[in-house]
XYZ file of C-alpha atoms in Angstrom:
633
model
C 0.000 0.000 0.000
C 1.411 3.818 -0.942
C 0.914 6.633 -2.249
C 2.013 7.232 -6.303
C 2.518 11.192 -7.478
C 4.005 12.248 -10.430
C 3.179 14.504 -13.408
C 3.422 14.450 -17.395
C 4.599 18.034 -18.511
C 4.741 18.172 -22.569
C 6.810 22.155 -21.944
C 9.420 20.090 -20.546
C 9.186 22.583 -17.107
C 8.279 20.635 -14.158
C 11.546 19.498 -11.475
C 12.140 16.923 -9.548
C 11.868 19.322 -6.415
C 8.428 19.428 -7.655
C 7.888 16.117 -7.849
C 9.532 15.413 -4.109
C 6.767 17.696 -2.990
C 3.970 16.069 -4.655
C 5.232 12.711 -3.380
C 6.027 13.897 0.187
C 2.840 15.404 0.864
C 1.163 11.685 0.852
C 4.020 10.233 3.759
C 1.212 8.894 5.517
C 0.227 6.656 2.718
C 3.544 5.722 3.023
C 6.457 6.209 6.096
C 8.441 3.261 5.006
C 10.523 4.628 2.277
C 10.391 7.010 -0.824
C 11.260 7.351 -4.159
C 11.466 9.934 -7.044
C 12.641 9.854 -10.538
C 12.420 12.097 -13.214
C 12.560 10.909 -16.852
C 13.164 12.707 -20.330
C 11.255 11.705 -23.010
C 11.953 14.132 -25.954
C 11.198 17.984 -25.110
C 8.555 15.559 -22.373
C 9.507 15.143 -18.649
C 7.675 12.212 -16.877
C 7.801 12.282 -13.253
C 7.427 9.425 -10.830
C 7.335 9.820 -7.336
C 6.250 7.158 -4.522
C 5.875 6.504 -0.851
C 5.601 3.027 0.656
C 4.060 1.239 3.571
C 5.548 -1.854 2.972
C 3.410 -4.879 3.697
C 4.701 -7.640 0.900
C 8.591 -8.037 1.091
C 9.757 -5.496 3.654
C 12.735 -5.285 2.056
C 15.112 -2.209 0.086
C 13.963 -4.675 -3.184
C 10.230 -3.355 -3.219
C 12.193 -0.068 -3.524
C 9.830 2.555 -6.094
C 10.100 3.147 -9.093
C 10.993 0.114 -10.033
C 12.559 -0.054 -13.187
C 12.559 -3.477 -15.822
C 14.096 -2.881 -19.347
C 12.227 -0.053 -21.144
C 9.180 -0.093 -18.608
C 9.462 2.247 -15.320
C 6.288 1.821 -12.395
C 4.374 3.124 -9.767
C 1.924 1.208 -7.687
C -0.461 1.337 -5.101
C -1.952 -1.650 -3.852
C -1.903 -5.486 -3.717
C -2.058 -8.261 -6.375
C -3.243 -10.952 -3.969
C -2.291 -13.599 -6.211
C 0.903 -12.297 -7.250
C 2.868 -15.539 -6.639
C 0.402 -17.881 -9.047
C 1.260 -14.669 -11.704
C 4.788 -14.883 -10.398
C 5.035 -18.680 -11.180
C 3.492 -18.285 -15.044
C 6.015 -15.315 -15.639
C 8.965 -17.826 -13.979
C 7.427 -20.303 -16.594
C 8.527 -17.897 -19.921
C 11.868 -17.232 -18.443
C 11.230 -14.475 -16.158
C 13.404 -14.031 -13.327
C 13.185 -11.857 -10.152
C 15.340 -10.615 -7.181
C 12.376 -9.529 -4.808
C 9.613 -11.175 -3.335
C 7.287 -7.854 -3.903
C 4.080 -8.043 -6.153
C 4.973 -4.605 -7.556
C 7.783 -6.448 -10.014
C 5.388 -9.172 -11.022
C 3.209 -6.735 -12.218
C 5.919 -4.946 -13.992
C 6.923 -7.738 -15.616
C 3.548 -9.158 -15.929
C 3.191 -5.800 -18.164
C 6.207 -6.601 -20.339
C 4.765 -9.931 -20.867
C 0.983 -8.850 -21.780
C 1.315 -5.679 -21.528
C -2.045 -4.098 -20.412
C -4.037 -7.514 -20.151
C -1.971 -8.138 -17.037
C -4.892 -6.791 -15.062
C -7.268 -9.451 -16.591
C -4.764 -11.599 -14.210
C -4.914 -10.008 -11.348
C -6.891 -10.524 -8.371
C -6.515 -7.390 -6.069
C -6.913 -3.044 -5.460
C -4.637 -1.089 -7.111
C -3.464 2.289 -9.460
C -0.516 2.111 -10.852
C 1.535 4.310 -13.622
C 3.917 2.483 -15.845
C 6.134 4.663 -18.275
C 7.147 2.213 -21.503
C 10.334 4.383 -22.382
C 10.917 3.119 -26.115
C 7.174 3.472 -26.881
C 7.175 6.704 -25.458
C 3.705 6.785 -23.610
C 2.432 6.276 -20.558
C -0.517 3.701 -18.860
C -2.220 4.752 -15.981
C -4.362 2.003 -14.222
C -7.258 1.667 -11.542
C -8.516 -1.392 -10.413
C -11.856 -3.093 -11.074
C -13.791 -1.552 -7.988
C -12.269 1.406 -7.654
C -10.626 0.585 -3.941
C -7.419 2.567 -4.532
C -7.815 6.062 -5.564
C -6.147 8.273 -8.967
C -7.149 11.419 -9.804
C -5.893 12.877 -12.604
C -5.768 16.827 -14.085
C -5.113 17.896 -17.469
C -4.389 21.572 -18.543
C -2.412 23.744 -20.685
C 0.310 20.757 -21.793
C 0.626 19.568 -18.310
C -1.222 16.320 -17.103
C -0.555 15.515 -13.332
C -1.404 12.393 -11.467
C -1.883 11.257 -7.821
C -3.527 8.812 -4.884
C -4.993 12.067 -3.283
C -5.666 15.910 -4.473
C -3.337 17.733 -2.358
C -0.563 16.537 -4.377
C -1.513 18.771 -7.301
C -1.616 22.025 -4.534
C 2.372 21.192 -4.779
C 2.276 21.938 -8.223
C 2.921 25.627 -9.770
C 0.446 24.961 -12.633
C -1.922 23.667 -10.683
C -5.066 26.108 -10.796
C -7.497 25.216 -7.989
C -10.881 26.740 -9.497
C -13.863 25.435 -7.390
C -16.443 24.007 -9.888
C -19.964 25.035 -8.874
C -21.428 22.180 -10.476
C -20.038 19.252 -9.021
C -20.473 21.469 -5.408
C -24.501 20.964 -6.132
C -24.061 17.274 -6.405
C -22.111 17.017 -3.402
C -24.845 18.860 -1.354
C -27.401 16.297 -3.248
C -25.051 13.410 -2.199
C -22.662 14.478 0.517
C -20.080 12.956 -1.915
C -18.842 13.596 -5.646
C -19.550 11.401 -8.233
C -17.078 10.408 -10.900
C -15.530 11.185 -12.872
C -15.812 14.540 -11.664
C -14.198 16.105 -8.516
C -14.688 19.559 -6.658
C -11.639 21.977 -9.198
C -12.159 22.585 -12.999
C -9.862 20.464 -15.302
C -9.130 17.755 -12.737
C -11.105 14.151 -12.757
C -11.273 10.580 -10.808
C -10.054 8.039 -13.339
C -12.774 5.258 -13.301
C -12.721 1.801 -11.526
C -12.452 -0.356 -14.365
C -10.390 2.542 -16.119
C -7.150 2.582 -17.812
C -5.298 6.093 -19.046
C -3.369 5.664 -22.277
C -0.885 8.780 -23.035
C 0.644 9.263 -26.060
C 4.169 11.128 -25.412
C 4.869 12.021 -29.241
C 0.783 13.737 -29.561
C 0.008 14.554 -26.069
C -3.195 12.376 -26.762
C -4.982 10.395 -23.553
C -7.189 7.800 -24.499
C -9.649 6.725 -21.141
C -10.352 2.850 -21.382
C -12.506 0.472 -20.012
C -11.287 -2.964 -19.571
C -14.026 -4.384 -16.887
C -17.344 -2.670 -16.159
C -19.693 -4.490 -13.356
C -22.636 -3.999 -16.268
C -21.315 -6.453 -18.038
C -21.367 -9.182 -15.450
C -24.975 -7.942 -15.033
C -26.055 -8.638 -18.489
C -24.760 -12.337 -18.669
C -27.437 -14.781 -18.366
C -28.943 -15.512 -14.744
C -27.036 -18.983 -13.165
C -28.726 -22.333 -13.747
C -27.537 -23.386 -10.426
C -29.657 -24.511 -7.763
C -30.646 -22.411 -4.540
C -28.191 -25.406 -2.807
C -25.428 -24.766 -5.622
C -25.614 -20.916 -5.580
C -25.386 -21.072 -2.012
C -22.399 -23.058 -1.486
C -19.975 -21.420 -4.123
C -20.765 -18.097 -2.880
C -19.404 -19.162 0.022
C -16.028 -20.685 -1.768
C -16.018 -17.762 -3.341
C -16.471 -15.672 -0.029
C -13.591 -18.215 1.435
C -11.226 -17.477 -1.367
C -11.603 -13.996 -1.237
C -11.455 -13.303 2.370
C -8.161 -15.783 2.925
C -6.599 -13.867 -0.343
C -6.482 -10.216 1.885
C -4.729 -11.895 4.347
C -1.872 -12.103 2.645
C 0.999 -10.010 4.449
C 4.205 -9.440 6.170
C 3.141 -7.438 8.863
C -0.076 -8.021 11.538
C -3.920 -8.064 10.046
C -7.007 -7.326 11.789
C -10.533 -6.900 10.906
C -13.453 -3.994 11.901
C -16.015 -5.295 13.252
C -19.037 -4.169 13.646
C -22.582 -5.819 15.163
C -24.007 -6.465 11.416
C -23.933 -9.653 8.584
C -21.222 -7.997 6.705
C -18.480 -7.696 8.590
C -19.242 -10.915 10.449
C -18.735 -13.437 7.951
C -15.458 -11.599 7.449
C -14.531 -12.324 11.014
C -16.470 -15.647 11.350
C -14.653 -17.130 7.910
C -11.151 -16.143 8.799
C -11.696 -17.293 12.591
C -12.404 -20.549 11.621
C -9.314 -20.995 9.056
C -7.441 -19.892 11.388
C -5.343 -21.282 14.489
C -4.993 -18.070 15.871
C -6.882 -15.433 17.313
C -7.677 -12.578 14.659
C -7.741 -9.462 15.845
C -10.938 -7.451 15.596
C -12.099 -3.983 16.052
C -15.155 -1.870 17.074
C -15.982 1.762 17.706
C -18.900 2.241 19.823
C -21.339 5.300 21.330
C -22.075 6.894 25.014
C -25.778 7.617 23.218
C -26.809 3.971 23.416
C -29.531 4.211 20.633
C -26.872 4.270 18.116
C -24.201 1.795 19.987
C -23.704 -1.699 18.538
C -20.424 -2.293 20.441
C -22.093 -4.940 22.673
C -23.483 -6.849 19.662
C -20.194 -6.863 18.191
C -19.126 -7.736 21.360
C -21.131 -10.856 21.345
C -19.884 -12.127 17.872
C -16.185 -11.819 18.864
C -16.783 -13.770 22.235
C -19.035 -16.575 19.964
C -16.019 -16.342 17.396
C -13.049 -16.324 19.517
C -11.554 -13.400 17.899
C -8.960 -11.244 20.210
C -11.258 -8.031 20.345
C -10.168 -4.341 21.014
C -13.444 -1.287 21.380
C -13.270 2.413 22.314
C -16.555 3.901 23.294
C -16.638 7.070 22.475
C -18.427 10.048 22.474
C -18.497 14.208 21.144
C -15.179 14.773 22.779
C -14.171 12.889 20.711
C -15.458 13.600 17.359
C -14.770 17.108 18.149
C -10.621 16.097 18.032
C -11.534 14.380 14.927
C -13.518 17.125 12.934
C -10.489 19.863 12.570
C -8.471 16.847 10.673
C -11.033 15.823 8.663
C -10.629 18.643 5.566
C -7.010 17.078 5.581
C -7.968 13.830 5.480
C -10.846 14.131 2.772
C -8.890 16.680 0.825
C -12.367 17.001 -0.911
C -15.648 17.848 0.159
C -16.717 14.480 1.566
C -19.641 14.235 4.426
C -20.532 10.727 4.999
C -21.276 10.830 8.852
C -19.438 7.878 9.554
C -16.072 9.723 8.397
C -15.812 10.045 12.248
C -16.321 6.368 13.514
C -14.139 5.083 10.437
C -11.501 7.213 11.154
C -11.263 6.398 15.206
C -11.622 2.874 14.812
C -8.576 3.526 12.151
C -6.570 4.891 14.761
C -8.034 2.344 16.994
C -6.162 -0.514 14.909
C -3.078 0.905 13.753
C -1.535 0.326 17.560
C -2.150 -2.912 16.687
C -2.056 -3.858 13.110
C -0.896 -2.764 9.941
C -3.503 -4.073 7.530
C -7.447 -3.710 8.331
C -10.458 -5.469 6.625
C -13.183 -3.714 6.332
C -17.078 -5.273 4.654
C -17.990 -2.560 2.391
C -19.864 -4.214 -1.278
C -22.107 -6.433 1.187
C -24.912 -4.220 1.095
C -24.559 -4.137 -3.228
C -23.707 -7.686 -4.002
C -26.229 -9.154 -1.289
C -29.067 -6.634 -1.710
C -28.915 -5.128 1.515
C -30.059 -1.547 2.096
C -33.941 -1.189 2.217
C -33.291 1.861 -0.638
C -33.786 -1.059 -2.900
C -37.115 -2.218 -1.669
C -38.313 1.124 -1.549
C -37.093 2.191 -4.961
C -38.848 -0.401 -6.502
C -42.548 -0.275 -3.973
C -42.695 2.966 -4.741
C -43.162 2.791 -8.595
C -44.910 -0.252 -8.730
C -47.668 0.305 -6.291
C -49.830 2.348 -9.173
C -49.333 2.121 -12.646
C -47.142 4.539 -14.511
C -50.246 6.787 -15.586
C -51.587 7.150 -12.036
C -48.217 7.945 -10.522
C -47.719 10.398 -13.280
C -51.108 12.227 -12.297
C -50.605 12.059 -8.829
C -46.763 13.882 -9.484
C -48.656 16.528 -11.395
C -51.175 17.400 -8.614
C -48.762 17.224 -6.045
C -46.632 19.533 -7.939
C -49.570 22.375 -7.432
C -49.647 21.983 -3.631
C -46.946 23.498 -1.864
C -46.239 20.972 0.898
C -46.504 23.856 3.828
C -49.699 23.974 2.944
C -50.260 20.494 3.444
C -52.357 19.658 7.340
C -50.670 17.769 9.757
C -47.511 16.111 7.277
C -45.834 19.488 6.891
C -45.073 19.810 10.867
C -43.230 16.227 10.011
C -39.433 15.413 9.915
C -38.111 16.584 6.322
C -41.520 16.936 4.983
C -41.067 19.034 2.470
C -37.940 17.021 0.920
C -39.513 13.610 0.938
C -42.719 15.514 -0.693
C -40.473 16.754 -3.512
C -38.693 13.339 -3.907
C -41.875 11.102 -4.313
C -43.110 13.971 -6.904
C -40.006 13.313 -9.002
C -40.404 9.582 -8.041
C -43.702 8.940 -9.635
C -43.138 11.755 -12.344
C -40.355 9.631 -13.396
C -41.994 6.124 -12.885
C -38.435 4.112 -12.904
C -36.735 2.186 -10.088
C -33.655 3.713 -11.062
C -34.330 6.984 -11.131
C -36.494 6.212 -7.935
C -33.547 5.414 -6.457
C -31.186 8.787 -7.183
C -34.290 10.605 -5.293
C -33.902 8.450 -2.478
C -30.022 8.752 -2.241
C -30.109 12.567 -2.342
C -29.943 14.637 0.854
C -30.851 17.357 -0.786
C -32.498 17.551 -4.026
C -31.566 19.503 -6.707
C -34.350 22.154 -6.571
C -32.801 22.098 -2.775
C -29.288 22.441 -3.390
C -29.899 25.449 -5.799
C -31.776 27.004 -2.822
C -28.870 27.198 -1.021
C -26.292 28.101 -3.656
C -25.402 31.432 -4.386
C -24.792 30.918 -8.346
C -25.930 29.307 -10.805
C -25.349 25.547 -11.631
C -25.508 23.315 -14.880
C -26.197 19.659 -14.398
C -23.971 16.700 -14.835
C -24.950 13.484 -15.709
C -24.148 10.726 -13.200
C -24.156 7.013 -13.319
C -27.177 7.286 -11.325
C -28.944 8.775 -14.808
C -28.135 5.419 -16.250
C -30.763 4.307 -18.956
C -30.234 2.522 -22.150
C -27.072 0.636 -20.320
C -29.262 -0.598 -18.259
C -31.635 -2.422 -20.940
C -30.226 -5.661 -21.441
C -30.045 -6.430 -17.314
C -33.455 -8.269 -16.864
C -34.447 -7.210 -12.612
C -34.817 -4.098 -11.525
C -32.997 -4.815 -8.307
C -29.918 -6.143 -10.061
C -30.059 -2.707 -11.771
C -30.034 -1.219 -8.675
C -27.590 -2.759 -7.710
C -25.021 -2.486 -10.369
C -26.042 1.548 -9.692
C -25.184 1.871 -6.411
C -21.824 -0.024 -7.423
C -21.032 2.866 -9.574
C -21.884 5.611 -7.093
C -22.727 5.087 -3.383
C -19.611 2.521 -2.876
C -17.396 3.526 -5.410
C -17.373 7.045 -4.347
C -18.835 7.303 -0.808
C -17.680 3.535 0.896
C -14.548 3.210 -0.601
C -13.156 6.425 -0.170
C -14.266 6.916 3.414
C -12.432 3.709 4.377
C -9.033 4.415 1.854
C -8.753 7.905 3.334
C -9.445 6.503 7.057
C -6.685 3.780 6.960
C -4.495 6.053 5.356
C -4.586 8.388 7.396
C -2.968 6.632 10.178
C -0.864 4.414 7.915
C -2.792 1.514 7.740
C -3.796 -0.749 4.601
C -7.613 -1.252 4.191
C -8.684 -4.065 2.597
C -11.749 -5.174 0.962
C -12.586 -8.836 1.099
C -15.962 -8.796 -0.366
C -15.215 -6.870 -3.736
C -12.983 -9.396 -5.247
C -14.030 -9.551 -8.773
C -14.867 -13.197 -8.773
C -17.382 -12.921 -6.185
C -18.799 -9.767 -7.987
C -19.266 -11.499 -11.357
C -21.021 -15.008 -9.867
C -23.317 -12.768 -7.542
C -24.457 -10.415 -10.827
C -25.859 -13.849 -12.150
C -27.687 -14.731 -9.392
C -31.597 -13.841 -9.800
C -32.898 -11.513 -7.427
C -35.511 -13.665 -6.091
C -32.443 -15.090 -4.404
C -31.150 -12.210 -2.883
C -34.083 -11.379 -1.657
C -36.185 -14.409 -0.024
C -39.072 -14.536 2.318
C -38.907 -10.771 3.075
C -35.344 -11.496 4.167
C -32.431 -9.025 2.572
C -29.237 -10.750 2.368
C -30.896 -13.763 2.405
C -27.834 -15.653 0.504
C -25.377 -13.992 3.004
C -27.540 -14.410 5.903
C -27.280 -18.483 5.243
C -24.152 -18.681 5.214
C -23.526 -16.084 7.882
C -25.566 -19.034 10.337
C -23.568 -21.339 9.605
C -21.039 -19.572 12.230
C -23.116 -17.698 14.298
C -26.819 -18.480 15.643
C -29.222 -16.809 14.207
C -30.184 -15.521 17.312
C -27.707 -13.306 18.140
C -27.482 -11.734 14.352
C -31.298 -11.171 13.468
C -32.048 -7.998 14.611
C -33.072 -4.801 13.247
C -30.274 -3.163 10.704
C -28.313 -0.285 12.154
C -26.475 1.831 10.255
C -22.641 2.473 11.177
C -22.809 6.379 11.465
C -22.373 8.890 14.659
C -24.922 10.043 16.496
C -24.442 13.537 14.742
C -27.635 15.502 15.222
C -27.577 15.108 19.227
C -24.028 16.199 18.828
C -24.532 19.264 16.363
C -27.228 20.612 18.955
C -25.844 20.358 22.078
C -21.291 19.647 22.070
C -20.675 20.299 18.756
C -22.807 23.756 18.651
C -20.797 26.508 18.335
C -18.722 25.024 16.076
C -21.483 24.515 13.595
C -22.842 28.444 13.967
C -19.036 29.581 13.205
C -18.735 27.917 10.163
C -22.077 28.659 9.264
C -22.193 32.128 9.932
C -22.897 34.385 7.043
C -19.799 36.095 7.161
C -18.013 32.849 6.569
C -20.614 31.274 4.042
C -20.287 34.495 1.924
C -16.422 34.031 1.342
C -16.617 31.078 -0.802
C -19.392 33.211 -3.187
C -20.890 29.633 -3.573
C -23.791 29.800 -0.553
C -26.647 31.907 -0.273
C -26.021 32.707 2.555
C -29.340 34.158 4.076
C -31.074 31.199 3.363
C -28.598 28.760 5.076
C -28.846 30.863 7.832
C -32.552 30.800 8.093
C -31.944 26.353 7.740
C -29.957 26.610 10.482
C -31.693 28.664 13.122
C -34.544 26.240 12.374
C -32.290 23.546 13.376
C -31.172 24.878 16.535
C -34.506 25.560 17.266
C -35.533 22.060 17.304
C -37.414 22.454 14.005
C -37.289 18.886 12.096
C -34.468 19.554 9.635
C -32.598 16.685 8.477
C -28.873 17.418 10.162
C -27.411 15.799 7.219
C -28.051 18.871 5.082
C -26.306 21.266 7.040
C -23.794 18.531 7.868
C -22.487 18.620 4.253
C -22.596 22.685 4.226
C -20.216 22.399 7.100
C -18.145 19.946 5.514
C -17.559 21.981 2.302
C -16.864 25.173 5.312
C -14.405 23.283 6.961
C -13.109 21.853 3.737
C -12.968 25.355 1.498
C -10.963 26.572 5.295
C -7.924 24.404 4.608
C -7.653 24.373 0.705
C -8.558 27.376 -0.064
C -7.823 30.056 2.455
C -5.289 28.469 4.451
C -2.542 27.502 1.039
């Protein structure tokens, strides 16, 4: 696991002191060691600049960049299976001198050049310049696990793991873009490929970067897309047969992200997810795995005793921290420096304690995020899919229409109800539109759009997501499995994943992500929803196999979601901070925020009106954020 920098200048201008500075400012992806190399390529200069936490071959050999004939690489990540790839490679008369999967995947590359990645079973981004071809590949893995954002302006194309390495760059001009602002107040994150400054972009999961040296020319490539696996025909297997290789599969995957030089441990929490990670690895295991949990003073949200329960019934050797606003108030100032973009999942705080929580401990961490997606988990997906089959289209689109000339204030009783007036707006769009999918962006927005332009100061265009997916969607038969293969674009790609990378990182830890492997993706895309979904019962394949370990008993209880308790928080220890960031002086500085009307959002909150906190949450967020990176540089 590191952190990769570097930059692709066609004037020829950028230095390695540069470089150093991109690189440097990522240490905490990587303590271990550093490297930085600058390479001429014509009137080009290609710079390549690494840190490592070294967790495969802790040795001076996994040393960065690596270098192999013509071909020169960065890479963040594992290749799980690097010693099966290692062995085929060995086979054609490959040698090596380390034991580190970063030099079978350069030489992998030599061998098949970009179809190396159909080989590999793992997270990772990587840059590989191939001197005598003069270009360079840039490469993201499957789910999207490890992050690469990319900017392209004016003859200079710069590359990184996070966005503050492009602040180290002269060149680099950080203009705000309104427009992907409204879609983070809509989603509290930012969906790719776009990111909060002009010019810059994530590279997709699935993605590969082709530059040309000689024209200057990138060419964006995809080499696996999770649609596809949701448009092959649905399994013949039986309930029985499904059943068991999912948990193979599961078995496979889990024991792969073990692999390491240095301690592993697992977060645990009280739900199906990350249980089965626990409960599989337990019972392969003669040791005691070490497992994690973060837990509340404000017992309505706490699951720390559940989790609790599961490591006793496991025999895991189990570490919690109960904790409460003292401490999310520590955590808060660091957060705009952790999530060098405006990111406000409310579980940024519990993620990033029970981070720091298992880096006294361990080096790598498992998380369970892609349970929810490949098992059919979150209720969104019932309700996306109730809610525009419970009257046919033509109904739904009258009742949209009427409800559209009734203001919901004016509405008796319902418009003294929490959030009223944005769930009223959201099932007008829903049944206006008449499509789970689309049903399903309404129900994943904090704010809606009509919202988020209420509270902006300028005006906004709008950028299509993958949540305005349409014709891809027509050859994948269920509506759930489309909803699925949505949210695997969007929610986890962008939201999941990056709250847990950025977490670990942050204390130098590798997160891992058991349940994404590829191969357990694919078989669970042909498996027909009525499966997934059984008797009422979400998870239902998961849930099997989950009580096979643990007794039902102790894991069938009411889903709780693994977030901190914000809103008691925001009202009561965490007050004043929230009414200095959100004052108007300090809203009006950006020139993004109306800032009279956030006011009048918050006073209502204070006041104990029934706001959702999540709304002001991700104001505060961009506050705190637009503080550090663009007052404070």
């Amino acid at each position: 696991m590191c952190g990769i920098a570097g930059f692709i200048d066609f004037s020829g201008k950028s230095t390695q002191d540069t470089l150093e500075q991109m690189t440097d400012v990522l240490m905490h992806r990587g303590p271990n060691d550093a490297g930085y190399e600058c390479f001429r390529q014509g009137d080009t200069v290609v710079g390549l600049g690494q840190r490592r936490l070294s967790i495969i071959d802790l040795s001076s050999s996994g040393h960065q960049p690596m270098h192999f004939g013509q071909y020169n690489i960065i890479f963040n990540g594992e290749v799980y299976n690097y010693k099966e790839i290692r062995k085929d490679l060995e086979a054609q008369g490959y040698e090596f001198f380390s034991g580190s999967d970063t030099e079978v995947l350069l030489k992998g590359y030599a061998c098949w050049g970009e179809k190396v990645v159909d080989r590999c079973i793992g997270m990772f981004a990587f840059v590989i310049l191939d001197a005598e071809k003069n270009e360079v590949f840039i490469c993201r893995d499957r789910a999207g696990v490890k992050p690469l954002y990319y900017y392209r302006k004016d003859g200079l194309l710069l590359f990184a793991s996070e966005l503050k390495s492009f602040h180290k760059h002269p060149r680099f001009e950080k203009e705000i873009d309104a427009n992907s602002v409204s879609l983070f107040l809509q989603y509290s994150y930012i969906p790719a490929p776009y990111t909060v400054f002009k010019d810059t972009r994530k590279l997709l999961p699935g993605h590969y970067l082709r530059v040309n040296l000689l024209t200057g020319e990138p060419q964006e490539v995809a080499y696996w897309d999770v649609l596809d696996a949701y448009r092959k025909p649905a399994t013949k297997m039986s309930e029985h047969e499904i059943i068991a290789h999912t948990h193979s599969l599961m078995k496979s995957a889990y024991q792969y992200r073990m692999v390491a030089d240095v301690p592993v441990g697992v977060f645990l929490s009280g739900g199906y997810d990350s249980a089965s990670v626990a409960a599989i690895l337990q019972s392969g295991s003669a040791n005691r795995i070490k497992t994690f949990t973060i837990g509340y003073k404000e017992r309505q949200w706490d699951e720390s005793a559940e989790a609790r329960k599961i490591a006793r019934h496991l025999g895991t050797d189990h570490t919690e921290w109960i904790i409460g606003p003292e401490d999310a108030k520590d955590v808060l100032h660091h957060l705009p420096e952790i999530y060098d973009e405006p990111f406000a999942d409310n579980s940024t705080v519990p993620t990033t304690l029970v981070s720091r929580l298992a880096s006294k401990q361990v080096k790598v961490a498992l998380s369970a995020d892609g349970g929810d997606e490949l098992f059919a988990g979150y209720n969104k997906f019932n309700q996306a899919i109730r809610y525009t089959s419970q009257f046919p289209q033509g109904i739904q689109r009258m009742i949209s229409r009427a409800m559209g000339l009734i203001p919901p204030a004016n509405i008796p009783y319902f418009s003294k109800q929490y959030n009223f007036a944005s769930r009223y707006e959201k099932m007008k769009l829903i049944w206006a539109a008449g499509k789970p999918q689309q049903a399903l962006k309404y129900i994943s927005q904090y704010l809606t759009e009509s919202e988020a332009s209420h509270y902006m100061g300028v005006q906004t265009d709008r950028y299509k997501t993958n949540f305005d997916l349409n014709g891809e969607l027509n050859n994948i038969d269920e509506s759930l499995n489309k909803l699925l293969a949505i949210d695997y674009r969007t929610f986890l790609v962008d939201n999941n994943l990056v709250k847990v990378d950025r977490a670990t990182m942050s204390v130098s830890i590798e997160g891992r992500e058991p349940m994404l492997d590829h191969r357990l993706v694919e078989f669970l895309a042909t498996v027909p929803s009525a499966l997934k979904t059984k008797e009422n019962t979400n998870k239902y394949i998961l849930k099997t196999i989950v009580h096979e370990y643990l007794p039902k008993s102790m894991m069938d209880r009411p889903k709780r979601p693994f977030i901190a308790p914000l809103q008691e928080w925001f009202r009561d220890d965490l007050r004043e901070q929230m009414q200095y960031f959100l004052s108007e002086e300090r809203l009006n500085k950006s020139g993004l925020f109306n800032g009279a009307h956030v006011q009048v959002l918050l006073k209502n909150y204070l006041g104990g009106g029934k706001v959702s906190h999540q709304k002001l949450w991700n104001i505060l967020v961009f506050q705190l954020w637009y503080d550090r990176w663009m007052e404070k540089l």
